[in-house]
Amino acid sequence: QVQLVQSGAEVKKPGASVKVSCKASGYTFTSYYMHWVRQAPGQGLEWMGIINPSGGSTSYAQKFQGRVTMTRDTSTSTVYMELSSLRSEDTAVYYCATNLRETTVTTPFDYWGQGTLVTVSS
Amino acid sequence: DIQMTQSPSTLSASVGDRVTITCRASQSISSWLAWYQQKPGKAPKLLIYKASSLESGVPSRFSGSGSGTEFTLTISSLQPDDFATYYCQQYNSIGTFGQGTKVEIK
């Protein structure tokens, strides 16, 4: 069955970086785009960016340009999201998400990871 | 960027009620709209895509309608499992979400 399994919770100090992983299984990893979405405590959902696991191309929301890097490892079917220069406002649950019916960039998300809580605190 | 505005932010209702949530886009998105349900501590769950298509396994009491800039999610008869937060998402361009509507027990 399809699974997106994310890495565990992280606690970081302001100014540090965090790298969250999302390991995919149960489908052809390189055929479907992967997105990252975050959710601050008690807040809504915010799209961060997208990676094409096949070629590695990325597109990021303007808000995160220069601070976020998304990469992938096809040998382990894993995508990574690294966010740098962390501040308290980056405290959030970070999700990876994909759509396995469409191979286009713009899709709704029918599969989600379980989420990774990143806490930024001094 | 396309902005999505949901209303209301909070909705108090009773089991058996008919519930309607509205989502407005800042520009036309054709029918490229999805609805999600999220419960505390869980990832969102896709309910509706392409404005009115029911995701597999989702109860038929959920329905979506609309096109262009105005959309609605309707729950025909609210069940205890439906108390949750609902989000719309446009995917005409890379997706942005509404701010959410919390459906709580009246």
JSON list of C-alpha atoms in Angstrom, two decimals, chain A residues 35 37 39 43-47 50 59 62 95 99 101-102 105-110 112-114, chain B residues 34 36 38 41-46 49-50 55-56 87 89 91-99:
[
{"chain": "A", "resi": 35, "resn": "HIS", "atom": "CA", "xyz": [4.81, 18.74, -2.44]},
{"chain": "A", "resi": 37, "resn": "VAL", "atom": "CA", "xyz": [2.90, 21.85, 3.08]},
{"chain": "A", "resi": 39, "resn": "GLN", "atom": "CA", "xyz": [0.83, 24.10, 9.36]},
{"chain": "A", "resi": 43, "resn": "GLN", "atom": "CA", "xyz": [-3.28, 27.76, 11.92]},
{"chain": "A", "resi": 44, "resn": "GLY", "atom": "CA", "xyz": [-4.13, 26.78, 8.36]},
{"chain": "A", "resi": 45, "resn": "LEU", "atom": "CA", "xyz": [-2.25, 24.97, 5.63]},
{"chain": "A", "resi": 46, "resn": "GLU", "atom": "CA", "xyz": [0.54, 26.67, 3.71]},
{"chain": "A", "resi": 47, "resn": "TRP", "atom": "CA", "xyz": [2.06, 25.32, 0.50]},
{"chain": "A", "resi": 50, "resn": "ILE", "atom": "CA", "xyz": [7.25, 21.04, -5.11]},
{"chain": "A", "resi": 59, "resn": "SER", "atom": "CA", "xyz": [9.63, 25.26, -7.49]},
{"chain": "A", "resi": 62, "resn": "GLN", "atom": "CA", "xyz": [8.01, 33.02, -2.98]},
{"chain": "A", "resi": 95, "resn": "TYR", "atom": "CA", "xyz": [3.87, 17.49, 5.63]},
{"chain": "A", "resi": 99, "resn": "ASN", "atom": "CA", "xyz": [-1.31, 12.83, -5.96]},
{"chain": "A", "resi": 101, "resn": "ARG", "atom": "CA", "xyz": [-3.82, 9.88, -10.16]},
{"chain": "A", "resi": 102, "resn": "GLU", "atom": "CA", "xyz": [-2.20, 12.83, -11.91]},
{"chain": "A", "resi": 105, "resn": "VAL", "atom": "CA", "xyz": [2.22, 19.86, -11.28]},
{"chain": "A", "resi": 106, "resn": "THR", "atom": "CA", "xyz": [-1.13, 21.27, -10.19]},
{"chain": "A", "resi": 107, "resn": "THR", "atom": "CA", "xyz": [-3.11, 18.62, -8.33]},
{"chain": "A", "resi": 108, "resn": "PRO", "atom": "CA", "xyz": [-4.96, 18.07, -5.10]},
{"chain": "A", "resi": 109, "resn": "PHE", "atom": "CA", "xyz": [-3.24, 15.79, -2.64]},
{"chain": "A", "resi": 110, "resn": "ASP", "atom": "CA", "xyz": [-4.63, 12.32, -2.06]},
{"chain": "A", "resi": 112, "resn": "TRP", "atom": "CA", "xyz": [-0.02, 12.72, 2.87]},
{"chain": "A", "resi": 113, "resn": "GLY", "atom": "CA", "xyz": [2.81, 11.91, 5.22]},
{"chain": "A", "resi": 114, "resn": "GLN", "atom": "CA", "xyz": [2.07, 11.77, 8.93]},
{"chain": "B", "resi": 34, "resn": "ALA", "atom": "CA", "xyz": [-10.48, 20.53, -3.68]},
{"chain": "B", "resi": 36, "resn": "TYR", "atom": "CA", "xyz": [-10.16, 18.49, 2.75]},
{"chain": "B", "resi": 38, "resn": "GLN", "atom": "CA", "xyz": [-8.65, 17.59, 9.03]},
{"chain": "B", "resi": 41, "resn": "GLY", "atom": "CA", "xyz": [-3.14, 15.74, 15.12]},
{"chain": "B", "resi": 42, "resn": "LYS", "atom": "CA", "xyz": [-3.86, 14.19, 11.71]},
{"chain": "B", "resi": 43, "resn": "ALA", "atom": "CA", "xyz": [-2.99, 14.98, 8.13]},
{"chain": "B", "resi": 44, "resn": "PRO", "atom": "CA", "xyz": [-5.74, 16.44, 5.94]},
{"chain": "B", "resi": 45, "resn": "LYS", "atom": "CA", "xyz": [-7.95, 13.98, 4.09]},
{"chain": "B", "resi": 46, "resn": "LEU", "atom": "CA", "xyz": [-9.10, 14.66, 0.53]},
{"chain": "B", "resi": 49, "resn": "TYR", "atom": "CA", "xyz": [-11.67, 17.24, -6.13]},
{"chain": "B", "resi": 50, "resn": "LYS", "atom": "CA", "xyz": [-12.46, 19.11, -9.33]},
{"chain": "B", "resi": 55, "resn": "GLU", "atom": "CA", "xyz": [-13.00, 10.99, -3.56]},
{"chain": "B", "resi": 56, "resn": "SER", "atom": "CA", "xyz": [-13.22, 7.21, -3.33]},
{"chain": "B", "resi": 87, "resn": "TYR", "atom": "CA", "xyz": [-10.12, 23.48, 4.03]},
{"chain": "B", "resi": 89, "resn": "GLN", "atom": "CA", "xyz": [-7.56, 24.38, -1.96]},
{"chain": "B", "resi": 91, "resn": "TYR", "atom": "CA", "xyz": [-5.00, 24.01, -7.87]},
{"chain": "B", "resi": 92, "resn": "ASN", "atom": "CA", "xyz": [-5.51, 26.13, -10.98]},
{"chain": "B", "resi": 93, "resn": "SER", "atom": "CA", "xyz": [-2.01, 27.30, -10.22]},
{"chain": "B", "resi": 94, "resn": "ILE", "atom": "CA", "xyz": [0.14, 25.63, -7.60]},
{"chain": "B", "resi": 95, "resn": "GLY", "atom": "CA", "xyz": [-2.20, 25.22, -4.70]},
{"chain": "B", "resi": 96, "resn": "THR", "atom": "CA", "xyz": [-3.18, 27.71, -2.09]},
{"chain": "B", "resi": 97, "resn": "PHE", "atom": "CA", "xyz": [-5.54, 26.89, 0.74]},
{"chain": "B", "resi": 98, "resn": "GLY", "atom": "CA", "xyz": [-8.38, 28.68, 2.41]},
{"chain": "B", "resi": 99, "resn": "GLN", "atom": "CA", "xyz": [-7.97, 29.56, 6.08]}
]
